[in-house]
Tab-separated table of N, CA and C in Angstrom:
chain	number	residue	atom	x	y	z
A	297	THR	N	-20.774	-12.036	-2.577
A	297	THR	CA	-21.116	-11.941	-4.148
A	297	THR	C	-19.841	-10.446	-4.462
A	298	VAL	N	-19.590	-10.042	-5.462
A	298	VAL	CA	-19.357	-8.765	-5.388
A	298	VAL	C	-19.370	-7.286	-4.678
A	299	ALA	N	-20.357	-7.267	-4.593
A	299	ALA	CA	-21.232	-6.269	-4.318
A	299	ALA	C	-20.697	-6.041	-2.836
A	300	SER	N	-21.188	-7.386	-2.110
A	300	SER	CA	-20.670	-7.305	-0.735
A	300	SER	C	-19.548	-7.043	-0.500
A	301	PHE	N	-18.411	-7.336	-1.096
A	301	PHE	CA	-16.891	-6.659	-0.795
A	301	PHE	C	-16.754	-5.282	-1.171
A	302	VAL	N	-17.571	-4.412	-2.211
A	302	VAL	CA	-17.814	-3.502	-2.428
A	302	VAL	C	-17.938	-2.358	-1.527
A	303	ALA	N	-18.852	-2.685	-0.669
A	303	ALA	CA	-19.622	-2.607	0.036
A	303	ALA	C	-18.802	-2.306	1.360
A	304	LEU	N	-17.916	-3.055	1.395
A	304	LEU	CA	-16.495	-3.192	2.765
A	304	LEU	C	-15.491	-2.209	2.637
A	305	LEU	N	-15.562	-1.325	0.833
A	305	LEU	CA	-14.500	-0.473	0.683
A	305	LEU	C	-14.381	0.913	1.659
A	306	ASN	N	-13.517	0.994	2.293
A	306	ASN	CA	-13.445	2.504	2.735
A	306	ASN	C	-12.448	3.699	2.568
A	307	THR	N	-13.085	4.041	1.817
A	307	THR	CA	-12.622	5.332	1.364
A	307	THR	C	-11.379	6.357	2.225
A	308	SER	N	-12.440	6.497	3.098
A	308	SER	CA	-11.306	6.899	4.524
A	308	SER	C	-10.729	6.297	4.118
A	309	ARG	N	-10.294	5.519	4.663
A	309	ARG	CA	-9.652	4.846	5.527
A	309	ARG	C	-8.019	4.885	4.246
A	310	VAL	N	-8.438	4.889	2.946
A	310	VAL	CA	-7.180	5.106	1.284
A	310	VAL	C	-6.629	6.113	1.796
A	311	LEU	N	-7.831	7.636	2.220
A	311	LEU	CA	-6.983	8.767	2.274
A	311	LEU	C	-6.572	8.715	3.369
A	312	GLU	N	-5.950	8.584	4.760
A	312	GLU	CA	-6.025	8.307	6.147
A	312	GLU	C	-4.333	7.705	5.488
A	313	ASP	N	-4.019	6.066	4.949
A	313	ASP	CA	-3.203	6.126	4.427
A	313	ASP	C	-1.922	7.152	3.486
A	314	LEU	N	-3.140	7.450	2.467
A	314	LEU	CA	-1.986	8.579	1.464
A	314	LEU	C	-1.749	10.043	2.433
A	315	HIS	N	-2.761	10.290	3.441
A	315	HIS	CA	-1.639	11.311	4.644
A	315	HIS	C	-0.907	10.833	5.039
A	316	THR	N	-0.580	9.477	5.245
A	316	THR	CA	0.123	9.065	6.259
A	316	THR	C	1.706	9.165	5.552
A	317	LEU	N	1.198	8.213	3.939
A	317	LEU	CA	2.537	7.832	3.244
A	317	LEU	C	2.955	9.452	2.774
A	318	ARG	N	2.355	10.419	2.777
A	318	ARG	CA	2.993	11.220	2.347
A	318	ARG	C	3.564	12.469	3.302
A	319	LYS	N	3.121	11.971	4.554
A	319	LYS	CA	4.236	12.861	5.697
A	319	LYS	C	5.697	12.134	5.698
A	320	PHE	N	6.232	10.927	5.149
A	320	PHE	CA	7.507	10.575	4.952
A	320	PHE	C	7.791	10.709	3.673
A	321	GLY	N	8.467	12.101	3.717
A	321	GLY	CA	9.092	13.151	2.522
A	321	GLY	C	8.620	14.593	2.023
A	322	ALA	N	7.468	15.180	2.704
A	322	ALA	CA	6.101	15.738	2.594
A	322	ALA	C	7.596	17.046	2.180
A	323	THR	N	6.994	17.530	0.915
A	323	THR	CA	7.325	18.887	0.952
A	323	THR	C	6.076	19.654	0.784
A	324	SER	N	6.902	21.190	0.429
A	324	SER	CA	6.001	22.359	0.615
A	324	SER	C	6.126	22.874	-1.270
A	325	GLY	N	6.760	21.789	-2.135
A	325	GLY	CA	6.883	21.644	-3.476
A	325	GLY	C	6.044	21.526	-4.217
A	326	GLY	N	5.612	21.491	-5.914
A	326	GLY	CA	5.344	21.359	-6.498
A	326	GLY	C	3.801	22.351	-6.934
A	327	MET	N	3.367	22.583	-7.651
A	327	MET	CA	2.409	23.514	-7.877
A	327	MET	C	1.006	23.528	-7.303
A	328	TYR	N	1.268	22.565	-6.639
A	328	TYR	CA	-0.272	22.947	-5.369
A	328	TYR	C	-0.135	22.666	-3.768
A	329	GLY	N	1.166	22.734	-3.561
A	329	GLY	CA	2.138	22.344	-2.100
A	329	GLY	C	1.663	21.193	-2.352
A	330	PHE	N	1.862	19.663	-2.529
A	330	PHE	CA	1.706	18.774	-1.964
A	330	PHE	C	2.726	17.369	-2.632
A	331	GLY	N	3.987	18.486	-2.836
A	331	GLY	CA	5.223	17.277	-3.196
A	331	GLY	C	5.769	16.824	-2.341
A	332	VAL	N	6.164	15.277	-2.759
A	332	VAL	CA	6.890	14.273	-1.941
A	332	VAL	C	8.323	14.064	-2.551
A	333	SER	N	9.867	13.963	-1.837
A	333	SER	CA	10.396	13.971	-1.662
A	333	SER	C	10.815	11.978	-0.784
A	334	ARG	N	11.022	11.476	-1.804
A	334	ARG	CA	11.103	9.484	-1.409
A	334	ARG	C	11.715	9.255	-2.544
A	335	PRO	N	13.215	9.932	-2.189
A	335	PRO	CA	13.743	8.615	-3.739
A	335	PRO	C	13.982	7.316	-3.350
A	336	ALA	N	14.439	6.170	-4.252
A	336	ALA	CA	14.347	4.906	-3.536
A	336	ALA	C	15.103	4.609	-2.712
A	337	LEU	N	15.655	3.831	-1.286
A	337	LEU	CA	16.639	3.566	-0.265
A	337	LEU	C	16.309	5.041	0.260
A	338	SER	N	16.297	6.265	0.399
A	338	SER	CA	16.059	7.133	1.289
A	338	SER	C	16.008	6.655	2.505
A	339	ASP	N	15.869	7.463	3.604
A	339	ASP	CA	15.580	7.721	4.944
A	339	ASP	C	14.220	7.444	4.618
A	340	ALA	N	13.913	8.585	4.216
A	340	ALA	CA	11.882	8.167	4.266
A	340	ALA	C	11.272	7.513	3.387
A	341	ASP	N	12.139	6.760	2.049
A	341	ASP	CA	11.521	5.411	1.529
A	341	ASP	C	11.669	4.609	2.251
A	342	LEU	N	12.629	4.359	3.109
A	342	LEU	CA	12.805	3.007	3.378
A	342	LEU	C	11.666	3.197	5.058
A	343	GLN	N	11.724	4.104	6.036
A	343	GLN	CA	10.661	4.543	6.710
A	343	GLN	C	9.105	4.453	6.254
A	344	ALA	N	8.560	5.251	4.877
A	344	ALA	CA	7.455	4.347	4.516
A	344	ALA	C	7.428	2.926	4.091
A	345	ARG	N	8.320	1.928	3.455
A	345	ARG	CA	7.926	0.596	3.207
A	345	ARG	C	7.694	0.330	4.936
A	346	GLN	N	8.610	0.717	5.815
A	346	GLN	CA	8.184	-0.244	6.898
A	346	GLN	C	6.684	-0.222	7.643
A	347	TRP	N	6.785	1.032	7.390
A	347	TRP	CA	4.841	1.501	7.838
A	347	TRP	C	3.857	0.739	6.877
A	348	VAL	N	4.557	0.395	5.913
A	348	VAL	CA	3.476	-0.129	4.321
A	348	VAL	C	3.620	-1.646	5.144
A	349	ALA	N	4.597	-2.387	5.592
A	349	ALA	CA	4.684	-3.470	5.802
A	349	ALA	C	3.590	-3.535	7.466
A	350	LEU	N	4.221	-2.651	7.996
A	350	LEU	CA	2.827	-2.490	9.501
A	350	LEU	C	1.854	-2.842	8.716
A	351	GLN	N	1.282	-1.827	7.710
A	351	GLN	CA	-0.442	-2.192	7.480
A	351	GLN	C	-0.530	-3.650	7.109
A	352	MET	N	0.578	-3.935	6.138
A	352	MET	CA	-0.027	-5.563	5.821
A	352	MET	C	-0.348	-6.385	7.381
A	353	LYS	N	0.315	-6.470	7.348
A	353	LYS	CA	0.400	-7.053	8.881
A	353	LYS	C	-0.734	-6.844	9.867
A	354	ALA	N	-1.019	-5.787	10.280
A	354	ALA	CA	-2.362	-5.247	10.494
A	354	ALA	C	-3.453	-5.808	9.760
A	355	ALA	N	-3.546	-5.800	8.204
A	355	ALA	CA	-4.628	-6.238	7.126
A	355	ALA	C	-4.584	-7.795	7.118
A	356	GLY	N	-3.232	-8.736	7.948
A	356	GLY	CA	-3.542	-9.831	8.148
A	356	GLY	C	-2.607	-10.586	7.159
A	357	LEU	N	-1.704	-9.837	6.330
A	357	LEU	CA	-1.127	-10.551	5.917
A	357	LEU	C	0.473	-10.802	6.376
A	358	SER	N	1.002	-11.895	5.249
A	358	SER	CA	2.057	-12.699	5.752
A	358	SER	C	3.374	-11.946	4.934
A	359	THR	N	3.693	-11.379	5.597
A	359	THR	CA	4.727	-9.766	5.045
A	359	THR	C	6.013	-9.981	5.444
A	360	GLN	N	6.691	-9.284	4.314
A	360	GLN	CA	8.421	-9.805	4.192
A	360	GLN	C	8.715	-8.485	3.252
A	361	ILE	N	10.327	-7.963	3.325
A	361	ILE	CA	10.817	-7.149	2.832
A	361	ILE	C	12.261	-7.713	2.148
A	362	ASP	N	12.616	-8.180	1.306
A	362	ASP	CA	13.234	-8.155	0.549
A	362	ASP	C	14.509	-7.401	0.552
A	363	GLY	N	15.651	-8.143	-0.294
A	363	GLY	CA	17.050	-7.314	-0.072
A	363	GLY	C	16.964	-5.877	-0.975
A	364	LEU	N	16.186	-5.707	-1.558
A	364	LEU	CA	16.213	-4.270	-2.569
A	364	LEU	C	15.096	-3.467	-1.650
A	365	GLY	N	14.657	-3.896	-0.950
A	365	GLY	CA	13.546	-2.934	-0.167
A	365	GLY	C	11.759	-3.017	-0.766
A	366	SER	N	11.805	-3.944	-1.543
A	366	SER	CA	10.633	-4.244	-2.157
A	366	SER	C	9.587	-5.006	-1.038
A	367	VAL	N	8.386	-4.499	-0.734
A	367	VAL	CA	7.194	-5.399	0.863
A	367	VAL	C	6.433	-6.166	-0.480
A	368	TYR	N	6.511	-7.321	0.368
A	368	TYR	CA	5.526	-8.674	0.250
A	368	TYR	C	4.479	-8.801	1.158
A	369	GLY	N	3.366	-9.108	0.514
A	369	GLY	CA	2.564	-9.796	2.013
A	369	GLY	C	1.416	-10.634	1.360
A	370	SER	N	1.069	-11.456	1.805
A	370	SER	CA	0.078	-12.486	1.220
A	370	SER	C	-0.732	-13.077	2.102
A	371	ALA	N	-2.552	-13.196	1.932
A	371	ALA	CA	-3.092	-14.165	2.217
A	371	ALA	C	-4.029	-14.540	1.816
A	372	GLY	N	-4.741	-15.719	2.432
A	372	GLY	CA	-5.948	-16.216	1.306
A	372	GLY	C	-5.153	-17.774	1.814
A	373	LEU	N	-6.022	-18.628	0.171
A	373	LEU	CA	-5.462	-20.102	-0.030
A	373	LEU	C	-4.041	-20.169	-0.114
A	374	GLU	N	-3.443	-21.156	-0.082
A	374	GLU	CA	-2.232	-21.302	-0.317
A	374	GLU	C	-2.459	-23.030	-1.632
A	375	ASN	N	-1.049	-22.355	-2.197
A	375	ASN	CA	-0.853	-23.375	-3.663
A	375	ASN	C	-2.280	-23.064	-4.667
A	376	VAL	N	-2.268	-21.697	-4.454
A	376	VAL	CA	-3.522	-21.398	-5.828
A	376	VAL	C	-2.858	-20.346	-6.389
A	377	PRO	N	-3.528	-19.933	-7.481
A	377	PRO	CA	-3.065	-18.770	-8.246
A	377	PRO	C	-3.745	-17.553	-7.467
A	378	ALA	N	-2.820	-16.587	-7.525
A	378	ALA	CA	-3.583	-15.309	-6.545
A	378	ALA	C	-3.590	-14.257	-7.062
A	379	LEU	N	-4.451	-13.290	-6.673
A	379	LEU	CA	-4.518	-11.618	-7.313
A	379	LEU	C	-3.259	-11.118	-6.674
A	380	LEU	N	-2.165	-10.303	-7.195
A	380	LEU	CA	-1.708	-9.632	-7.131
A	380	LEU	C	-1.679	-8.249	-7.416
A	381	LEU	N	-1.576	-7.369	-6.449
A	381	LEU	CA	-1.543	-5.573	-6.714
A	381	LEU	C	-1.257	-4.784	-5.953
A	382	GLY	N	-0.581	-3.760	-6.474
A	382	GLY	CA	0.633	-3.048	-6.023
A	382	GLY	C	0.975	-1.948	-6.571
A	383	SER	N	1.861	-1.159	-6.324
A	383	SER	CA	2.789	-0.043	-7.055
A	383	SER	C	3.947	0.176	-5.990
A	384	HIS	N	4.889	1.333	-6.417
A	384	HIS	CA	5.977	1.739	-5.835
A	384	HIS	C	5.223	2.995	-4.587
A	385	SER	N	5.936	2.680	-3.870
A	385	SER	CA	5.820	4.228	-2.773
A	385	SER	C	6.672	5.249	-3.087
A	386	ASP	N	7.844	4.642	-3.578
A	386	ASP	CA	9.090	5.738	-4.066
A	386	ASP	C	8.899	7.033	-4.590
A	387	THR	N	9.548	8.148	-4.651
A	387	THR	CA	8.991	9.075	-5.653
A	387	THR	C	9.940	9.652	-6.419
A	388	GLN	N	9.725	10.428	-7.604
A	388	GLN	CA	10.806	11.412	-8.031
A	388	GLN	C	11.055	12.454	-7.458
A	389	PRO	N	12.082	12.753	-7.246
A	389	PRO	CA	12.167	14.299	-6.254
A	389	PRO	C	11.246	15.587	-6.574
A	390	GLU	N	10.681	16.013	-5.602
A	390	GLU	CA	8.997	16.824	-5.666
A	390	GLU	C	8.471	16.211	-6.772
A	391	GLY	N	8.338	14.624	-6.618
A	391	GLY	CA	7.184	13.557	-7.462
A	391	GLY	C	5.556	14.382	-6.299
A	392	GLY	N	4.668	13.828	-7.549
A	392	GLY	CA	3.344	13.845	-6.409
A	392	GLY	C	2.988	12.898	-5.722
A	393	TRP	N	2.106	13.614	-4.784
A	393	TRP	CA	2.185	12.877	-3.044
A	393	TRP	C	1.229	11.107	-3.561
A	394	LEU	N	0.752	11.297	-4.923
A	394	LEU	CA	-0.345	10.386	-5.251
A	394	LEU	C	0.787	9.144	-6.496
A	395	ASP	N	2.137	9.997	-6.347
A	395	ASP	CA	2.571	9.110	-7.444
A	395	ASP	C	3.168	7.453	-6.841
A	396	GLY	N	2.403	6.487	-7.648
A	396	GLY	CA	2.612	4.981	-6.184
A	396	GLY	C	1.637	5.136	-5.555
A	397	ALA	N	2.009	6.145	-4.730
A	397	ALA	CA	0.965	5.398	-3.251
A	397	ALA	C	-0.038	5.141	-3.790
A	398	LEU	N	-0.817	6.243	-4.219
A	398	LEU	CA	-2.273	5.246	-4.820
A	398	LEU	C	-2.402	4.155	-4.892
A	399	GLY	N	-1.477	3.387	-5.709
A	399	GLY	CA	-1.489	1.745	-6.200
A	399	GLY	C	-1.070	0.947	-4.908
A	400	VAL	N	-0.666	1.513	-4.224
A	400	VAL	CA	0.045	1.088	-2.645
A	400	VAL	C	-1.317	0.778	-1.650
A	401	ALA	N	-2.040	2.151	-1.857
A	401	ALA	CA	-2.784	2.405	-0.541
A	401	ALA	C	-4.458	1.751	-1.695
A	402	TYR	N	-4.694	1.478	-2.132
A	402	TYR	CA	-5.825	0.901	-2.406
A	402	TYR	C	-5.795	-0.522	-3.077
A	403	ALA	N	-4.132	-1.486	-2.904
A	403	ALA	CA	-3.864	-2.575	-2.914
A	403	ALA	C	-4.077	-2.828	-1.376
A	404	LEU	N	-3.914	-1.924	-0.580
A	404	LEU	CA	-3.724	-2.384	0.892
A	404	LEU	C	-5.137	-2.263	1.055
A	405	GLU	N	-5.566	-0.994	0.480
A	405	GLU	CA	-7.592	-1.820	1.101
A	405	GLU	C	-7.840	-2.621	0.423
A	406	ALA	N	-7.866	-3.198	-0.466
A	406	ALA	CA	-8.609	-4.092	-1.187
A	406	ALA	C	-7.741	-5.618	-0.472
A	407	ALA	N	-7.180	-5.750	0.324
A	407	ALA	CA	-6.058	-6.697	0.924
A	407	ALA	C	-7.367	-6.803	2.133
A	408	ARG	N	-7.764	-5.862	2.659
A	408	ARG	CA	-8.218	-5.726	3.905
A	408	ARG	C	-9.994	-5.849	3.307
A	409	VAL	N	-10.377	-5.436	2.694
A	409	VAL	CA	-11.261	-5.951	2.512
A	409	VAL	C	-11.475	-7.409	1.873
A	410	LEU	N	-11.054	-7.633	1.238
A	410	LEU	CA	-10.723	-9.536	1.243
A	410	LEU	C	-10.984	-9.962	2.160
A	411	GLN	N	-9.926	-9.534	3.241
A	411	GLN	CA	-9.919	-10.360	4.370
A	411	GLN	C	-11.125	-10.086	5.067
A	412	GLU	N	-11.898	-8.962	5.422
A	412	GLU	CA	-12.381	-8.773	6.238
A	412	GLU	C	-14.344	-9.390	6.164
A	413	GLY	N	-14.016	-9.808	4.197
A	413	GLY	CA	-15.301	-10.017	3.554
A	413	GLY	C	-15.380	-11.809	3.661
A	414	GLY	N	-13.989	-12.612	4.223
A	414	GLY	CA	-14.065	-13.842	4.434
A	414	GLY	C	-13.489	-14.685	3.169
A	415	ALA	N	-12.446	-13.912	2.312
A	415	ALA	CA	-12.327	-14.340	0.969
A	415	ALA	C	-11.290	-15.387	1.112
A	416	SER	N	-10.896	-15.261	2.175
A	416	SER	CA	-9.671	-16.988	2.682
A	416	SER	C	-10.071	-17.795	2.924
A	417	ASP	N	-11.624	-17.869	2.247
A	417	ASP	CA	-11.771	-19.757	2.086
A	417	ASP	C	-11.699	-20.037	1.201
A	418	PHE	N	-11.413	-18.837	-0.290
A	418	PHE	CA	-11.811	-19.285	-0.834
A	418	PHE	C	-10.877	-18.588	-2.227
A	419	ALA	N	-10.123	-17.974	-1.897
A	419	ALA	CA	-9.139	-17.502	-3.073
A	419	ALA	C	-7.745	-16.646	-2.519
A	420	ALA	N	-7.006	-16.512	-2.516
A	420	ALA	CA	-5.265	-16.121	-2.645
A	420	ALA	C	-5.341	-14.266	-2.705
A	421	TRP	N	-4.755	-13.779	-2.239
A	421	TRP	CA	-4.218	-12.581	-2.856
A	421	TRP	C	-2.873	-11.875	-2.013
A	422	SER	N	-2.187	-11.039	-2.923
A	422	SER	CA	-0.765	-10.508	-2.878
A	422	SER	C	-0.772	-8.724	-2.601
A	423	VAL	N	-0.081	-8.703	-2.078
A	423	VAL	CA	0.041	-7.154	-2.205
A	423	VAL	C	2.155	-6.562	-2.349
A	424	ILE	N	2.493	-5.801	-3.238
A	424	ILE	CA	3.061	-5.439	-3.304
A	424	ILE	C	3.514	-4.010	-3.547
A	425	ASP	N	4.549	-3.486	-2.323
A	425	ASP	CA	5.003	-2.484	-3.112
A	425	ASP	C	6.489	-2.489	-3.207
A	426	TRP	N	6.869	-2.269	-4.615
A	426	TRP	CA	7.768	-2.661	-4.944
A	426	TRP	C	9.190	-1.562	-4.889
A	427	GLN	N	10.645	-2.200	-5.199
A	427	GLN	CA	11.053	-1.151	-5.288
A	427	GLN	C	11.453	-0.511	-6.925
């Protein structure tokens, strides 16, 4: 049931992911001191995307990075429609630490929950951190 999957959701793990992503390009700027400068294809952005790819692999996703730096991960059944979740992890200069990263972190957590809940027996899903 849906409730059994929701019970697997680990918000502490999501927060840990968000704090780790923030370290890639963290600044002390912004109104609340949680700024991030991770412009597309910068060193911080590429390092963050490598970290995201490792997390996808750890969550059981088949992972690849395309020529533009977008990170894709997929799991579950093949040749069936897949649920696609994700966002971007790059930011505007002095962007908010949750800008894009929140969508990537929760998409990654959804993938973990689906894997841990055994959804690969009846579903397919993909996570993307697009450029």
